[in-house]
Coordinates of C-alpha atoms in Angstrom, one line a residue:
X91 CA -27.5 9.1 -13.6
X92 CA -29.2 6.4 -11.5
X93 CA -32.4 7.4 -9.7
X94 CA -32.6 7.4 -5.9
X95 CA -34.6 4.3 -4.9
X96 CA -36.3 5.9 -2.0
X97 CA -37.7 8.9 -4.0
X98 CA -40.7 8.5 -6.3
X99 CA -41.2 10.2 -9.7
X100 CA -42.7 13.2 -8.0
X101 CA -39.8 13.6 -5.6
X102 CA -41.5 12.3 -2.5
X103 CA -39.9 9.9 0.0
X104 CA -41.2 6.3 -0.2
X105 CA -40.5 2.8 1.0
X106 CA -39.4 0.6 -1.8
X107 CA -41.8 -2.3 -2.6
X108 CA -39.7 -5.4 -2.5
X109 CA -42.5 -7.9 -2.7
X110 CA -41.5 -9.0 -6.2
X111 CA -37.9 -9.6 -5.4
X112 CA -36.6 -13.1 -4.8
X113 CA -35.5 -14.2 -1.3
X114 CA -31.7 -14.9 -1.2
X115 CA -29.1 -15.1 1.5
X116 CA -27.8 -11.6 2.1
X117 CA -24.7 -10.6 4.0
X118 CA -23.2 -7.2 4.6
X119 CA -20.0 -6.2 6.4
X120 CA -19.4 -2.6 7.7
X121 CA -16.6 -1.0 9.6
X122 CA -15.6 2.1 11.5
X123 CA -13.3 3.3 14.2
X124 CA -13.2 5.3 17.4
X125 CA -10.1 7.5 17.3
X126 CA -8.9 8.2 20.8
X127 CA -5.8 8.2 22.8
X128 CA -3.2 5.6 23.4
X129 CA -4.1 5.7 27.1
X130 CA -7.7 4.8 26.3
X131 CA -6.7 2.0 24.0
X132 CA -4.5 0.5 26.7
X133 CA -7.3 0.8 29.3
X134 CA -9.9 -0.9 27.1
X135 CA -7.5 -3.7 26.2
X136 CA -6.9 -4.3 29.8
X137 CA -10.6 -3.9 30.7
X138 CA -9.6 -1.2 33.2
X139 CA -12.0 1.6 32.3
X140 CA -14.2 3.3 35.0
X141 CA -17.1 1.7 33.2
X142 CA -16.1 -1.9 33.1
X143 CA -16.6 -4.5 30.3
X144 CA -16.4 -1.9 27.6
X145 CA -16.2 -4.1 24.5
X146 CA -19.0 -6.5 25.7
X147 CA -21.3 -3.6 26.3
X148 CA -20.5 -2.0 22.9
X149 CA -21.0 -5.4 21.2
X150 CA -24.4 -5.9 22.7
X151 CA -25.4 -2.3 21.8
X152 CA -24.3 -2.8 18.2
X153 CA -26.3 -6.0 17.9
X154 CA -29.4 -4.3 19.4
X155 CA -28.9 -1.4 17.0
X156 CA -28.9 -3.6 14.0
X157 CA -32.2 -5.2 15.2
X158 CA -33.7 -1.7 15.6
X159 CA -32.6 -0.3 12.2
X160 CA -36.1 -0.1 10.7
X161 CA -37.2 2.0 13.8
X162 CA -34.2 4.4 13.5
X163 CA -34.1 4.9 9.8
X164 CA -37.6 5.5 8.5
X165 CA -37.6 3.9 5.1
X166 CA -35.7 0.7 6.0
X167 CA -37.7 -2.6 5.9
X168 CA -38.1 -4.7 9.0
X169 CA -35.8 -7.7 8.5
X170 CA -35.6 -11.1 10.2
X171 CA -31.8 -11.1 11.0
X172 CA -30.3 -14.5 11.2
X173 CA -27.1 -13.3 12.7
X174 CA -25.3 -10.1 13.7
X175 CA -21.6 -10.1 14.7
X176 CA -19.7 -7.2 16.1
X177 CA -15.9 -7.4 16.5
X178 CA -13.3 -5.0 17.7
X179 CA -9.6 -4.5 17.0
X180 CA -6.9 -2.0 18.1
X181 CA -4.3 0.3 16.6
X182 CA -2.1 2.6 18.7
X183 CA -4.8 5.3 18.9
X184 CA -8.0 3.8 17.7
X185 CA -10.5 1.0 18.5
X186 CA -11.7 -0.5 15.2
X187 CA -15.2 -1.8 14.8
X188 CA -16.5 -4.4 12.3
X189 CA -20.1 -5.6 12.0
X190 CA -21.5 -8.5 9.9
X191 CA -25.2 -8.8 9.4
X192 CA -27.0 -11.7 7.7
X193 CA -30.5 -12.5 6.6
X194 CA -32.5 -14.4 4.0
X195 CA -35.0 -12.2 2.3
X196 CA -35.9 -9.9 -0.5
X197 CA -33.7 -6.9 0.5
X198 CA -30.2 -6.3 1.7
X199 CA -28.8 -5.8 5.2
X200 CA -26.3 -3.0 4.5
X201 CA -28.1 -0.5 6.8
X202 CA -28.2 -3.1 9.6
X203 CA -24.5 -3.6 9.4
X204 CA -23.8 0.1 9.3
X205 CA -26.2 0.8 12.1
X206 CA -24.4 -1.9 14.3
X207 CA -21.1 -0.2 13.7
X208 CA -22.5 3.3 14.5
X209 CA -24.3 2.3 17.7
X210 CA -21.3 0.2 18.9
X211 CA -19.1 3.2 18.2
X212 CA -21.3 5.6 20.0
X213 CA -21.5 3.2 23.0
X214 CA -17.7 3.0 23.0
X215 CA -17.6 6.9 23.0
X216 CA -20.0 6.9 26.0
X217 CA -17.8 4.4 27.8
X218 CA -14.5 6.2 27.3
X219 CA -15.7 9.8 27.4
X220 CA -14.6 10.2 31.1
X221 CA -11.0 9.7 30.0
X222 CA -11.2 11.1 26.5
X223 CA -14.2 13.4 25.7
X224 CA -12.5 14.4 22.4
X225 CA -12.7 10.8 20.9
X226 CA -14.0 10.8 17.4
X227 CA -16.2 8.1 15.7
X228 CA -15.2 8.1 12.1
X229 CA -14.9 6.0 8.9
X230 CA -18.3 4.3 9.1
X231 CA -18.6 2.6 5.8
X232 CA -19.8 -0.5 3.9
X233 CA -17.0 -3.0 3.1
X234 CA -18.8 -5.8 1.3
X235 CA -22.2 -7.2 0.5
X236 CA -23.5 -10.4 -0.9
X237 CA -26.8 -11.6 -2.3
X238 CA -29.6 -10.3 -4.5
X239 CA -29.6 -9.4 -8.1
X240 CA -26.2 -7.8 -8.1
X241 CA -24.4 -10.6 -6.2
X242 CA -21.0 -9.7 -4.7
X243 CA -20.0 -6.1 -4.1
X244 CA -16.7 -5.0 -2.5
X245 CA -15.5 -1.5 -1.7
X246 CA -13.0 -0.4 -4.4
X247 CA -9.4 0.0 -3.3
X248 CA -9.3 3.4 -4.9
X249 CA -12.2 4.8 -2.9
X250 CA -10.0 6.4 -0.3
X251 CA -10.8 9.9 0.7
X252 CA -8.2 12.6 -0.1
X253 CA -9.2 14.7 2.7
X254 CA -6.6 15.9 5.2
X255 CA -6.1 14.3 8.6
X256 CA -6.8 17.8 10.0
X257 CA -10.5 17.3 9.3
X258 CA -11.5 14.3 11.5
X259 CA -15.2 14.7 10.9
X260 CA -14.7 13.5 7.3
X261 CA -14.9 9.7 7.0
X262 CA -11.8 7.9 5.9
X263 CA -13.1 5.7 3.1
X264 CA -9.9 3.5 2.7
X265 CA -10.2 0.0 3.9
X266 CA -8.3 -0.6 7.1
X267 CA -4.7 -1.6 6.5
X268 CA -2.0 -3.0 8.7
X269 CA 1.2 -1.1 9.2
X270 CA 3.5 -2.2 6.4
X271 CA 6.3 -2.7 8.9
X272 CA 4.2 -5.1 11.0
X273 CA 3.2 -8.5 9.9
X274 CA -0.5 -8.9 9.9
X275 CA -2.5 -11.8 11.5
X276 CA -6.1 -12.8 12.0
X277 CA -7.4 -15.0 14.8
X278 CA -10.6 -16.8 13.9
X279 CA -12.8 -18.8 16.4
X280 CA -15.2 -21.4 15.2
X281 CA -17.7 -21.9 18.0
X282 CA -21.5 -21.9 17.8
X283 CA -21.7 -21.4 21.6
X284 CA -19.3 -18.4 21.6
X285 CA -21.1 -16.9 18.6
X286 CA -24.4 -17.3 20.4
X287 CA -23.0 -15.8 23.6
X288 CA -23.6 -18.9 25.6
X289 CA -19.9 -19.8 26.0
X290 CA -16.8 -17.8 26.9
X291 CA -14.0 -17.7 24.3
X292 CA -11.0 -19.2 26.1
X293 CA -8.8 -19.6 23.0
X294 CA -9.1 -16.5 20.7
X295 CA -7.7 -14.0 23.3
X296 CA -4.8 -16.3 24.1
X297 CA -3.8 -16.3 20.4
X298 CA -4.3 -12.6 20.0
X299 CA -2.0 -11.9 23.0
X300 CA 0.6 -14.4 21.8
X301 CA 0.7 -12.9 18.3
X302 CA 0.7 -9.3 19.5
X303 CA 3.7 -10.2 21.7
X304 CA 5.5 -11.5 18.6
X305 CA 5.0 -8.1 16.9
X306 CA 2.0 -9.0 14.7
X307 CA -0.8 -6.5 14.0
X308 CA -3.7 -8.7 14.9
X309 CA -7.3 -8.6 13.7
X310 CA -9.8 -10.4 15.8
X311 CA -10.7 -12.7 17.4
X312 CA -13.4 -13.1 14.7
X313 CA -16.1 -15.4 16.1
X314 CA -18.3 -17.5 13.7
X315 CA -20.7 -20.4 14.3
X316 CA -19.5 -23.7 13.1
X317 CA -22.1 -23.7 10.3
X318 CA -20.8 -20.3 9.0
X319 CA -17.0 -21.0 9.2
X320 CA -16.7 -20.6 5.4
X321 CA -17.8 -17.0 5.8
X322 CA -15.4 -16.6 8.7
X323 CA -12.5 -17.7 6.6
X324 CA -13.5 -15.4 3.8
X325 CA -13.7 -12.6 6.2
X326 CA -10.3 -13.5 7.7
X327 CA -8.6 -13.5 4.3
X328 CA -10.3 -10.3 3.0
X329 CA -7.2 -8.1 3.6
X330 CA -4.7 -10.8 2.7
X331 CA -3.0 -11.2 6.1
X332 CA 0.3 -13.0 6.4
X333 CA -1.2 -15.5 8.9
X334 CA -4.6 -16.8 9.8
X335 CA -4.9 -19.0 12.8
X336 CA -8.3 -20.6 13.5
X337 CA -9.3 -22.5 16.6
X338 CA -12.2 -24.9 16.9
X339 CA -14.3 -27.0 14.6
X340 CA -11.5 -29.6 13.9
X341 CA -13.0 -32.6 15.6
X342 CA -15.2 -35.5 14.4
X343 CA -18.6 -34.0 15.3
X344 CA -21.0 -33.5 12.4
X345 CA -20.9 -29.8 12.9
X346 CA -17.1 -29.6 12.8
X347 CA -16.4 -28.1 9.4
X348 CA -13.2 -26.0 9.7
X349 CA -10.9 -28.4 7.9
X350 CA -13.2 -28.8 4.9
X351 CA -13.8 -25.1 4.6
X352 CA -10.1 -24.5 4.9
X353 CA -9.1 -27.1 2.3
X354 CA -11.5 -25.5 -0.2
X355 CA -9.4 -22.4 -0.1
X356 CA -5.8 -23.8 0.0
X357 CA -3.5 -23.6 -2.9
X358 CA -0.9 -25.8 -1.2
X359 CA -1.0 -27.8 2.0
X360 CA 1.6 -27.8 4.8
X361 CA 0.9 -31.3 6.1
X362 CA 4.0 -31.4 8.3
X363 CA 2.8 -28.4 10.4
X364 CA -0.6 -29.9 11.1
X365 CA 0.9 -33.3 11.9
X366 CA 3.4 -31.8 14.3
X367 CA 0.6 -30.0 16.2
X368 CA -1.3 -33.3 16.4
X369 CA 1.7 -35.3 17.6
X370 CA 2.5 -32.8 20.3
X371 CA -1.0 -32.9 21.6
X372 CA -1.3 -36.7 21.4
X373 CA 1.9 -37.2 23.5
X374 CA 0.0 -35.7 26.5
X375 CA -3.6 -36.4 25.6
X376 CA -4.5 -39.3 23.3
X377 CA -7.8 -37.9 22.1
X378 CA -5.8 -35.0 20.4
X379 CA -5.3 -37.6 17.6
X380 CA -9.0 -36.9 16.6
X381 CA -8.2 -33.4 15.5
X382 CA -8.5 -33.1 11.8
X383 CA -6.9 -29.6 11.6
X384 CA -5.0 -28.7 8.4
X385 CA -2.5 -26.0 7.5
X386 CA -1.5 -24.5 4.1
X387 CA -1.2 -21.5 1.8
X388 CA -4.1 -19.5 0.4
X389 CA -2.3 -17.2 -2.0
X390 CA 0.4 -15.6 0.2
X391 CA -1.6 -16.2 3.5
X392 CA -0.7 -19.0 5.8
X393 CA -3.7 -20.7 7.4
X394 CA -3.3 -23.0 10.4
X395 CA -6.2 -24.8 12.1
X396 CA -5.9 -25.4 15.9
X397 CA -8.2 -27.4 18.1
X398 CA -10.8 -25.4 20.1
X399 CA -9.4 -26.2 23.5
X400 CA -6.8 -24.2 25.6
X401 CA -4.5 -27.1 25.7
X402 CA -4.7 -27.6 21.9
X403 CA -3.9 -23.9 21.4
X404 CA -0.9 -24.2 23.7
X405 CA 0.3 -27.1 21.7
X406 CA -0.2 -25.1 18.5
X407 CA 1.7 -22.1 19.8
X408 CA 4.6 -24.4 20.9
X409 CA 4.9 -25.9 17.5
X410 CA 4.4 -22.7 15.5
X411 CA 6.6 -20.2 17.4
X412 CA 10.0 -21.6 16.2
X413 CA 8.6 -22.0 12.6
X414 CA 6.8 -18.7 11.9
X415 CA 9.6 -16.4 11.0
X416 CA 11.2 -18.9 8.5
X417 CA 7.8 -19.9 7.1
X418 CA 6.5 -16.4 6.5
X419 CA 9.8 -15.3 5.1
X420 CA 9.6 -18.2 2.6
X421 CA 6.0 -17.4 1.6
X422 CA 7.0 -13.8 1.1
X423 CA 9.9 -14.9 -1.1
X424 CA 12.7 -13.8 1.2
X425 CA 13.5 -16.9 3.3
X426 CA 16.2 -19.5 2.9
X427 CA 15.2 -22.7 1.2
X428 CA 18.3 -24.7 2.3
X429 CA 16.3 -26.7 4.8
X430 CA 12.9 -26.4 3.1

């Protein structure tokens, strides 16, 4: 049996000496959920709670919690975090929480990601307790980690808890899954400004609302800085959604890297889709021709890059809406190929 790293040979608690470890880029992703009522979920999505701006407050709290991890958990090392992201999603009766922590150093950031989820979840509880004091924060767990001697680790699919739903205190260790009867989609925003909190996301929420209205189960918007878009795409594809729509990072700026990061993942391109989006935009706004967005298939997931402007997103929606049902049915193996 492996020894506990934080206990010495005499059984006393200790802080692990990491001075001999090499410094590598380390990333950890954790998740959890606040189980509540359908009424609360609707209120939060509409930003209509008695304590306003629920998700923004919980996001800031989660980031602050990650930065304070070494003060809250006594044997954790102080880390220079290079980024912390906290994102939320919704089911009928839960608000899902996902946190990604990143650093470059001699030890991992698992505890920082987990703390971000826990603190964000507790903040959500505080914000909704006036409406649902029986809300339950549950399922706080590590999903993936990268870096260090052991490289990549991902939570096994068979690690689900067998405990009954009647015991809500027990964490559900299964990775979040979308309802099998619903098509799953992820919205990904590439924006250094939005990731830093200096700009408002004007495209991600539009896509989430549109896809939700079409009956998709939507994760996101996930927000990543332009320089980290490859991590964003890997995050978006983690649960093999039917559709990933990204917005931003498609221009000619030196920092615009979404097309290159997407092409590195594609098994097959769908050039006609990307070109149709460009043509629709160019008809009204000539500079739309500068968009380098691509579309294609990564496994059985369709990825489409849209520009990072509200107008570009509207053009993308107009092109994609009549295509999606047929396209996704073909990818799933059930669509007609007569006009393919």
